PDB file of C-alpha atoms in Angstrom:
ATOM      1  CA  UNK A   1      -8.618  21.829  15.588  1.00 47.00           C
ATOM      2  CA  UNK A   2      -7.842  23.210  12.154  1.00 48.00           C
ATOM      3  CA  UNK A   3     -10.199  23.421   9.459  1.00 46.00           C
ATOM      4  CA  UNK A   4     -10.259  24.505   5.746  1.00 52.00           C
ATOM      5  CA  UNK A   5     -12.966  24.269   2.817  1.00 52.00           C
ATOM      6  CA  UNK A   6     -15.605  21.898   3.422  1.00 56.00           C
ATOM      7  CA  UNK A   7     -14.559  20.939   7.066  1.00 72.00           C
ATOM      8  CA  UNK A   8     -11.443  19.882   5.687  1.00 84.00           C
ATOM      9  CA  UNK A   9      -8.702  19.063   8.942  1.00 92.00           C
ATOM     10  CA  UNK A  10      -5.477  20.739   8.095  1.00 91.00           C
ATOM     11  CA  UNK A  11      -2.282  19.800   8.389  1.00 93.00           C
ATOM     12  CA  UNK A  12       1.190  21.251   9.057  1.00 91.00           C
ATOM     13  CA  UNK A  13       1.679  21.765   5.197  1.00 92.00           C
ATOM     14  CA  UNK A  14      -1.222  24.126   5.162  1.00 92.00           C
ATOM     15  CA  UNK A  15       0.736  26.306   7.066  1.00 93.00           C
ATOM     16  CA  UNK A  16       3.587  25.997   4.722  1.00 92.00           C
ATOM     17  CA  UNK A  17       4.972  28.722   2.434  1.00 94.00           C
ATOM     18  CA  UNK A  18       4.570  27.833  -1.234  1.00 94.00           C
ATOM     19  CA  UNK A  19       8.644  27.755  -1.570  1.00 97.00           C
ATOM     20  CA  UNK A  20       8.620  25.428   1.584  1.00 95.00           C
ATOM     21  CA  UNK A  21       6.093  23.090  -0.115  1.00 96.00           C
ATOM     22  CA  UNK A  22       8.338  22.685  -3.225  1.00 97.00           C
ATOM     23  CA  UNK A  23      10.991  21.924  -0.646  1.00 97.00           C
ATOM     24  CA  UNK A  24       8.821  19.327   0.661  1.00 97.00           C
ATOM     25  CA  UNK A  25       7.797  18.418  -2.888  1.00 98.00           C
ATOM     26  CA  UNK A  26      10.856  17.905  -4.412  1.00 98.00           C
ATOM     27  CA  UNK A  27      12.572  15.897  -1.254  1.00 98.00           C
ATOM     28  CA  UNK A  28       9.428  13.557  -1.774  1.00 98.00           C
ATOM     29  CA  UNK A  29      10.070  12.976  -5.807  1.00 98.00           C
ATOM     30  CA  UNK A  30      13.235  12.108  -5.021  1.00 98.00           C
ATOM     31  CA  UNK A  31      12.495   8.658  -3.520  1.00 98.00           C
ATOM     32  CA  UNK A  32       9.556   7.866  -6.638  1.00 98.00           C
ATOM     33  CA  UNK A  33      10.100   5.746  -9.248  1.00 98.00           C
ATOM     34  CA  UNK A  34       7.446   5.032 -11.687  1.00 98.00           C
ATOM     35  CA  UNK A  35       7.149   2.198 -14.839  1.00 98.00           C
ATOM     36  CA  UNK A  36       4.108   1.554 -16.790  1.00 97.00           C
ATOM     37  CA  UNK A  37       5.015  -2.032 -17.023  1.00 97.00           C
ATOM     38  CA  UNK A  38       1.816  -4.136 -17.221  1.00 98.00           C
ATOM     39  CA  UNK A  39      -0.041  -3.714 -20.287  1.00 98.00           C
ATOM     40  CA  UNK A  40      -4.370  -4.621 -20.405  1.00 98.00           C
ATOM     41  CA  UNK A  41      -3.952  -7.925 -21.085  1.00 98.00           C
ATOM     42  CA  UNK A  42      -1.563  -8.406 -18.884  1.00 98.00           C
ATOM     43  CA  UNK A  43      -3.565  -6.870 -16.290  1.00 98.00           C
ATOM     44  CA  UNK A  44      -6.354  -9.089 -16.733  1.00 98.00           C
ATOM     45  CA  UNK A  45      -4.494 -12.239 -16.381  1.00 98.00           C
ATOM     46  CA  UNK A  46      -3.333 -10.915 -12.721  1.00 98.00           C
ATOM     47  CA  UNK A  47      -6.949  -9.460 -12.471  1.00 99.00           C
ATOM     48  CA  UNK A  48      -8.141 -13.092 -12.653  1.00 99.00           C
ATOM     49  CA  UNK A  49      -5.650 -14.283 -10.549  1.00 98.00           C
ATOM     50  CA  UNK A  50      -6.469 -12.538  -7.974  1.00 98.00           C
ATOM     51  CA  UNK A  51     -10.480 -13.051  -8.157  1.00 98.00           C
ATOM     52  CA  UNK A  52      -9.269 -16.443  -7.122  1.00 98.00           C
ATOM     53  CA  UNK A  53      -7.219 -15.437  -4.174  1.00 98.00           C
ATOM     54  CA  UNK A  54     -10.581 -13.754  -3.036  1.00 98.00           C
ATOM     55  CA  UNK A  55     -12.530 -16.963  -3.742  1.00 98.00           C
ATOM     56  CA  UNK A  56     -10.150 -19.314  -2.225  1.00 98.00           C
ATOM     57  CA  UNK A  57     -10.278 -16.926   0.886  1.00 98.00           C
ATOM     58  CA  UNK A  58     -14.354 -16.948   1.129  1.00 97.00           C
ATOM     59  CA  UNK A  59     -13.818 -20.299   0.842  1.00 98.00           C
ATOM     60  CA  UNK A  60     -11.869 -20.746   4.077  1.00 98.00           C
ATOM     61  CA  UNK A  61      -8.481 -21.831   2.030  1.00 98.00           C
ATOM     62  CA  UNK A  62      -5.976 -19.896   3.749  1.00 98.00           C
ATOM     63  CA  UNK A  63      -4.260 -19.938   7.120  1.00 97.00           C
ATOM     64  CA  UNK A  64      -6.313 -17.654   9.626  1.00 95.00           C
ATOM     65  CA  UNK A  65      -3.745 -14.375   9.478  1.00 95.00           C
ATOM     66  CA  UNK A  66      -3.333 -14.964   5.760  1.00 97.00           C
ATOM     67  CA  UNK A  67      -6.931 -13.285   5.372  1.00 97.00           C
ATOM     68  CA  UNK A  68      -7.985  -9.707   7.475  1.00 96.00           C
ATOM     69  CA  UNK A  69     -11.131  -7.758   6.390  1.00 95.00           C
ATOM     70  CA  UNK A  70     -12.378  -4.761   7.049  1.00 93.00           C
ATOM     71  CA  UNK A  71     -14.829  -2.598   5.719  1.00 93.00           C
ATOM     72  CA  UNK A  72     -14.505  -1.784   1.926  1.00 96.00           C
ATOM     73  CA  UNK A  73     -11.167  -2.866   2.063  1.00 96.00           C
ATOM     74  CA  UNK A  74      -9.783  -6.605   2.300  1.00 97.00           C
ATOM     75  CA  UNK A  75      -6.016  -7.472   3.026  1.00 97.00           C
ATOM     76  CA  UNK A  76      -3.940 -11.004   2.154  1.00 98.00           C
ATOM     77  CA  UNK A  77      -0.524 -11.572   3.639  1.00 97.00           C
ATOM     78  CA  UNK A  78       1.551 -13.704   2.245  1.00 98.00           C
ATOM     79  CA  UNK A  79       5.159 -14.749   2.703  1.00 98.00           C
ATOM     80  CA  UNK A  80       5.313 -12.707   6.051  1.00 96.00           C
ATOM     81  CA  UNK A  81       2.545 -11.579   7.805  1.00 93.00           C
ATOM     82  CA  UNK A  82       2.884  -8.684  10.167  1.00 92.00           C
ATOM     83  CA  UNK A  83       0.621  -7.107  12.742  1.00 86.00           C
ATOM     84  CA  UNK A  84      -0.811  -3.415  12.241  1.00 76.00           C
ATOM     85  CA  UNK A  85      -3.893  -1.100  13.878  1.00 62.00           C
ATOM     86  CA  UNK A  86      -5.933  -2.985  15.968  1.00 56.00           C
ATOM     87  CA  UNK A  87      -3.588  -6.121  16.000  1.00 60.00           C
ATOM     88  CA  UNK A  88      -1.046  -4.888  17.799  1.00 47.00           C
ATOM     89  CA  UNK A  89      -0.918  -5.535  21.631  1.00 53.00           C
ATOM     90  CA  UNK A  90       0.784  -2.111  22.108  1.00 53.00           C
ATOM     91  CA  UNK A  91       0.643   0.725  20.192  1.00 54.00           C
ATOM     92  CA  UNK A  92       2.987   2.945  18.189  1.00 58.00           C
ATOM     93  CA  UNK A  93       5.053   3.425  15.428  1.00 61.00           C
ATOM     94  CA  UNK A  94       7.978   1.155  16.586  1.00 69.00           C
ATOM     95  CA  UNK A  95       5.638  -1.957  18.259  1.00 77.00           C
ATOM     96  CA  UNK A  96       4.850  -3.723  14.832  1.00 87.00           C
ATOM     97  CA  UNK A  97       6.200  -7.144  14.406  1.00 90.00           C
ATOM     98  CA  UNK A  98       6.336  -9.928  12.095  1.00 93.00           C
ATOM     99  CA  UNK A  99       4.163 -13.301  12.826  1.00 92.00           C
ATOM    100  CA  UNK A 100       5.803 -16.320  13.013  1.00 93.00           C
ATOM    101  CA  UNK A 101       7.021 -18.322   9.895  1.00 91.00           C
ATOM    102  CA  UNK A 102       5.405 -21.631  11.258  1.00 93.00           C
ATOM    103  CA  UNK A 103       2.649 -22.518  13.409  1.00 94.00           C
ATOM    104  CA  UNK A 104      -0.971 -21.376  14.066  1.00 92.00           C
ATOM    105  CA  UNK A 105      -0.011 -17.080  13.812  1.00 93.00           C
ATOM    106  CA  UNK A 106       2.325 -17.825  10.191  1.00 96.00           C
ATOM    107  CA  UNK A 107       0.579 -17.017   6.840  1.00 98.00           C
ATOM    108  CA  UNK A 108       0.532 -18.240   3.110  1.00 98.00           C
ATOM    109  CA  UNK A 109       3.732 -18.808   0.840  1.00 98.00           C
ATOM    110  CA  UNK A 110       3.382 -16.489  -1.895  1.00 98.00           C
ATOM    111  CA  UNK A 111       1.466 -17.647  -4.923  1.00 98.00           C
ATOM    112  CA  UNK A 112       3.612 -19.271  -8.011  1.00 98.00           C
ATOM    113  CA  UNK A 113       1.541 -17.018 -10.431  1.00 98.00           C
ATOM    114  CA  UNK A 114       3.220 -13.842  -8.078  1.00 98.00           C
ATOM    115  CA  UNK A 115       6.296 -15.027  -8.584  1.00 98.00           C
ATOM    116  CA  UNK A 116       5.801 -15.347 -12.460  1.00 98.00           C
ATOM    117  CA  UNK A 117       3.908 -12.581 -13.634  1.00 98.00           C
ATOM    118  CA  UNK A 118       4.207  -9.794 -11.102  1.00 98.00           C
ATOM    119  CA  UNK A 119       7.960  -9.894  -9.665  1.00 98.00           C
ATOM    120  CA  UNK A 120       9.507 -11.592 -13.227  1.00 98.00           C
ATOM    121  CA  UNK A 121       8.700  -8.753 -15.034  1.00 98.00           C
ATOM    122  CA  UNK A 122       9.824  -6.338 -12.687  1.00 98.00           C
ATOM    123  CA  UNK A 123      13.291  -8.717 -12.308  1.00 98.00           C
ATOM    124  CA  UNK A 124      13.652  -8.333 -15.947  1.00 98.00           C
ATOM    125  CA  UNK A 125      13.131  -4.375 -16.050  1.00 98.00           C
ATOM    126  CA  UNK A 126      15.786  -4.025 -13.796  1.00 97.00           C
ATOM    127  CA  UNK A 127      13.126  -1.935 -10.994  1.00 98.00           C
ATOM    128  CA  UNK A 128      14.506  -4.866  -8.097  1.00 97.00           C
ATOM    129  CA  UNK A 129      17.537  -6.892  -7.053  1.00 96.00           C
ATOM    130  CA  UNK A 130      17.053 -10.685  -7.355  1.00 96.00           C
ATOM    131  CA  UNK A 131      15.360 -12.457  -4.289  1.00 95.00           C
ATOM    132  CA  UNK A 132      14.735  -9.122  -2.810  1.00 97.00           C
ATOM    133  CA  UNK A 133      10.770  -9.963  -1.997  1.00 98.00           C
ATOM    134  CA  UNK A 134       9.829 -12.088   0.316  1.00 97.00           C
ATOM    135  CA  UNK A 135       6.167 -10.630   1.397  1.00 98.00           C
ATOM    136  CA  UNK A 136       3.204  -9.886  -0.907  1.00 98.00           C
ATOM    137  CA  UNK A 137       0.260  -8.085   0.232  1.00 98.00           C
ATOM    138  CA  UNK A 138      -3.038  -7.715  -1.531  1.00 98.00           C
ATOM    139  CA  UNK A 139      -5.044  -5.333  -1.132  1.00 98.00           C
ATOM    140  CA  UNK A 140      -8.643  -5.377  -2.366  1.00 98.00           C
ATOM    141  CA  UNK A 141     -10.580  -1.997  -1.786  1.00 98.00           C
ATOM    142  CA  UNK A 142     -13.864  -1.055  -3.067  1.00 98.00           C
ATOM    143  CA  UNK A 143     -15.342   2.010  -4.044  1.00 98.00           C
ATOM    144  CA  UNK A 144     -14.839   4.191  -1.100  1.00 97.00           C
ATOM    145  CA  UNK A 145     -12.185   2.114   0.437  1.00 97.00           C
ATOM    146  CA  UNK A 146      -9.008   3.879   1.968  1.00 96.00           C
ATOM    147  CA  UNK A 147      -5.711   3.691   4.238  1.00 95.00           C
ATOM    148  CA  UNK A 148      -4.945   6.318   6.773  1.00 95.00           C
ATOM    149  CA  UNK A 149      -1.818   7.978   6.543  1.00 96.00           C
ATOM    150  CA  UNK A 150       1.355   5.555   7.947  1.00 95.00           C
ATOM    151  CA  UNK A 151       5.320   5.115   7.249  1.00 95.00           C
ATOM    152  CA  UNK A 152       5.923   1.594   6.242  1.00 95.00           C
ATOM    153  CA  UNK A 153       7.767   0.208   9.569  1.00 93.00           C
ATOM    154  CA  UNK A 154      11.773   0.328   9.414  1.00 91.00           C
ATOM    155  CA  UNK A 155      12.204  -2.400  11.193  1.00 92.00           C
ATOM    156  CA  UNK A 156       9.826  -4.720   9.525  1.00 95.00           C
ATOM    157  CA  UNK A 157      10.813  -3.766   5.853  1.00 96.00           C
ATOM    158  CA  UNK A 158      13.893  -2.494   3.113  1.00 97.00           C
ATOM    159  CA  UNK A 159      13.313   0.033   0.772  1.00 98.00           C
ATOM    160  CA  UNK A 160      11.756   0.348  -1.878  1.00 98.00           C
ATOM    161  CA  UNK A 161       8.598  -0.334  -0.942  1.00 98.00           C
ATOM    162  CA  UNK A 162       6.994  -1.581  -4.556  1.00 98.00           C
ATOM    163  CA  UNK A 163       2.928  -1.602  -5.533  1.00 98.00           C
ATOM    164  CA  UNK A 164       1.360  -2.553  -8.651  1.00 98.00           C
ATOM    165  CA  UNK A 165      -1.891  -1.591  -9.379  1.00 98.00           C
ATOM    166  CA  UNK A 166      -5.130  -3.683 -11.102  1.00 98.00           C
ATOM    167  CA  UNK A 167      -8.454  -3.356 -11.728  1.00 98.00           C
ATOM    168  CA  UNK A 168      -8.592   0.750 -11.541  1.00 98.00           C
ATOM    169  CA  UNK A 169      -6.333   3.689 -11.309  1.00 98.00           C
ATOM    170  CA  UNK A 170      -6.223   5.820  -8.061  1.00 98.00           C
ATOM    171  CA  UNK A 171      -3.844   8.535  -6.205  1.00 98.00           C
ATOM    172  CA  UNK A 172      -1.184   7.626  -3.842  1.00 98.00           C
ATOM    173  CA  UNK A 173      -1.322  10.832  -1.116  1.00 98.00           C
ATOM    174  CA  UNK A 174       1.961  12.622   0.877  1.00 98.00           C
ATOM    175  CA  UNK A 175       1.681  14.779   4.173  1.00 97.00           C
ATOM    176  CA  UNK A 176      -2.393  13.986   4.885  1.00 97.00           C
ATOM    177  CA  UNK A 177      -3.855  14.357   7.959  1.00 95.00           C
ATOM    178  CA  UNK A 178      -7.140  12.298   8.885  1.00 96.00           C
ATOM    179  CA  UNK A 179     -10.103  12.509  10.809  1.00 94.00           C
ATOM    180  CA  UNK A 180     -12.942  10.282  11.474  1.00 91.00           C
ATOM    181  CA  UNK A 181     -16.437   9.995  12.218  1.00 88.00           C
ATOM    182  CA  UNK A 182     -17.030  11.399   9.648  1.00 90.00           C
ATOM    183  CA  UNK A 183     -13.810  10.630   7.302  1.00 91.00           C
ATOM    184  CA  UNK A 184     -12.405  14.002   6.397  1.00 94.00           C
ATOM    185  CA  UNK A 185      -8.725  14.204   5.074  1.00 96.00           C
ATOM    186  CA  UNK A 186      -6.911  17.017   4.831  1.00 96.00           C
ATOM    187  CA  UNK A 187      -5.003  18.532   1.345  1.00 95.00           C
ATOM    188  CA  UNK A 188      -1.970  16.445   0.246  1.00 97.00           C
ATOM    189  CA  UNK A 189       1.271  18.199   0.246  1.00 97.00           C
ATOM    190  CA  UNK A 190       1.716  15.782  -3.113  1.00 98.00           C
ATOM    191  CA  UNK A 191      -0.493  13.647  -4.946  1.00 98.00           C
ATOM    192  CA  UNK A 192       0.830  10.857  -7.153  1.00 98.00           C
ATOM    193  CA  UNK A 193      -1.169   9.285  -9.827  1.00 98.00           C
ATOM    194  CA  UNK A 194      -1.442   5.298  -9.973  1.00 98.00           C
ATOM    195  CA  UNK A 195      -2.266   3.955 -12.854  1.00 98.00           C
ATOM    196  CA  UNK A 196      -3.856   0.376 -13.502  1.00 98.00           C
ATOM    197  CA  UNK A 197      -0.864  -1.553 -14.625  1.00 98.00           C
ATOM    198  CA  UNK A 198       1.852   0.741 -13.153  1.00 98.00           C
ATOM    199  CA  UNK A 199       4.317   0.223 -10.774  1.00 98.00           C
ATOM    200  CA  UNK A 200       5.462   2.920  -8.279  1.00 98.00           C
ATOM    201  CA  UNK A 201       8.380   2.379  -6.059  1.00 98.00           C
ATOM    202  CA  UNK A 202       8.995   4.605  -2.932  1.00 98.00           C
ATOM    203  CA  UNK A 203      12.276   4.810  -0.695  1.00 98.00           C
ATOM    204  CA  UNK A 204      14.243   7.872   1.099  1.00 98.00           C
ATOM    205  CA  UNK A 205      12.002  10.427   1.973  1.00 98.00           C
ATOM    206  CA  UNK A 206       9.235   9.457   0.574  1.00 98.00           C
ATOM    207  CA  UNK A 207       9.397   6.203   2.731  1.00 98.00           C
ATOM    208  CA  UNK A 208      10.918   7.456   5.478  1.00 97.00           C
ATOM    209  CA  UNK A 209      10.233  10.952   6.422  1.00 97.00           C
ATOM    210  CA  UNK A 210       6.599  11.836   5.374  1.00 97.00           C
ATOM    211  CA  UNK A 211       3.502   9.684   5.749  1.00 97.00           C
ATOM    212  CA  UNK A 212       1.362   8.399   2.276  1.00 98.00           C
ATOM    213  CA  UNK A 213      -2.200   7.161   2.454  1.00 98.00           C
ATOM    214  CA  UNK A 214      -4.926   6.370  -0.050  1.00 98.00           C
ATOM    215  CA  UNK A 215      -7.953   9.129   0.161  1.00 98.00           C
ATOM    216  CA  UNK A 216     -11.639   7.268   0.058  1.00 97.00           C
ATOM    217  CA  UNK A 217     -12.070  10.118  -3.097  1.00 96.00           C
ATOM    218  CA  UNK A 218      -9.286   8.644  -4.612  1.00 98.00           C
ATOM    219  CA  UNK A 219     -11.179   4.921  -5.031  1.00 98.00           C
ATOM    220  CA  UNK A 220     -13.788   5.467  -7.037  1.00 98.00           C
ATOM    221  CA  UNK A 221     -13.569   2.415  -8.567  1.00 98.00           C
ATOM    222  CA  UNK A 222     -13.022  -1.277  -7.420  1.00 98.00           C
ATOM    223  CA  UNK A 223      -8.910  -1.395  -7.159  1.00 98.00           C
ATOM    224  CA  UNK A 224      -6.479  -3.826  -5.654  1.00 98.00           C
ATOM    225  CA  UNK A 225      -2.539  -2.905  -5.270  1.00 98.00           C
ATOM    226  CA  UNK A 226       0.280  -5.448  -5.286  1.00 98.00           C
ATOM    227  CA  UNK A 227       2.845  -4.365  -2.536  1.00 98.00           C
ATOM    228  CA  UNK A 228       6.188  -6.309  -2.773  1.00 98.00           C
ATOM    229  CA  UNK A 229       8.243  -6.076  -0.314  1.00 98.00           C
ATOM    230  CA  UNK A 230      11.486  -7.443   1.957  1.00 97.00           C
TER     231      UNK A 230
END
């Protein structure tokens, strides 16, 4: 194993050039689009709304794979649900699959309020094609919370992939390398700042070619993301 500062793993990028990095940097900006779309109050309409998708889900309202918790970080599928991690029956990049759309393994229709005041506006700045999403993905981390470095599945979902972000601001992470027990992530080829409100959307190489994750140090704060997807 690799180290840097502070125990720090390292990844192939550490052993980069600084002119290959830019290479690396600039292939990733390619497939980033950013919009500041959702302005405070705004974001504390959707902020409410989804305080109640967490209540209705304590509550026991939603379909079974609708819900998935985990420490410091809380999931809701709706639309299409999907299995990932410790779901999956076999392992790999490759082995996802989507549940169901009926029956005991199917999740949630996406919420009306979704629909009207998360994809309208980004229908009406021009950022998606119409009826492109059909799956909407919560997620609710709190301070500390993370996601290890992945590529959004291929063959579960189009580009872009499209988050919006509430409650706090936070870093979305290129090229990382994890290790656990204890967490330790290693230097991001790129970092991308998130801010509450904004919406980034990622496709080419940035989706395709290079993993993203969210670092622990990079939550702070309470946050929950939007992803929109097809």
């Amino acid at each position: 194993r690799e180290y840097g500062k502070g125990g720090k793993p390292k990844s192939k990028y550490d052993f980069m050039t600084i002119d290959e990095k830019q290479v690396e940097v600039d292939k990733i900006r390619t497939g980033i689009k950013q919009r500041c779309l959702f302005n405070d109050s705004a974001c504390k309409e959707i902020e409410a709304k989804i305080e109640e998708v967490v209540r209705k889900a304590a509550n026991g309202e939603y379909k079974k794979n609708t819900v998935d918790t985990a420490p410091l970080r809380n999931k809701y599928f709706f639309g299409e649900g999907y299995t990932y991690g410790s779901h999956m029956e076999a392992r790999g990049p490759g082995m996802e699959r989507l549940y169901p759309k009926e029956g005991e393994e199917s999740v949630d229709p996406i919420p009306e309020w979704i629909h009207e005041m998360v994809v309208q506006p980004l229908l009406r700045a021009q950022l998606i094609p119409p009826d492109f999403i059909n799956s909407a993905v919560i997620n609710d981390y709190q301070p500390g919370g993370c996601i290890v470095s992945h590529i959004d599945p291929y063959h579960i979902f189009d580009r872009p992939i499209v988050t919006v972000s509430f409650f706090s601001s936070s870093a979305l992470s290129f090229g990382c390398k994890f290790e656990f027990r204890p967490i330790r992530v290693s230097n991001p080829v790129l970092s991308v700042k998130l801010p509450r409100g904004g919406v980034t959307l990622i496709s080419g190489f940035a989706a395709d070619e290079i993993t993203h994750c969210i670092r622990p140090q990079d939550t702070p704060h309470r946050r929950a993301v939007v992803i929109l997807r097809r």
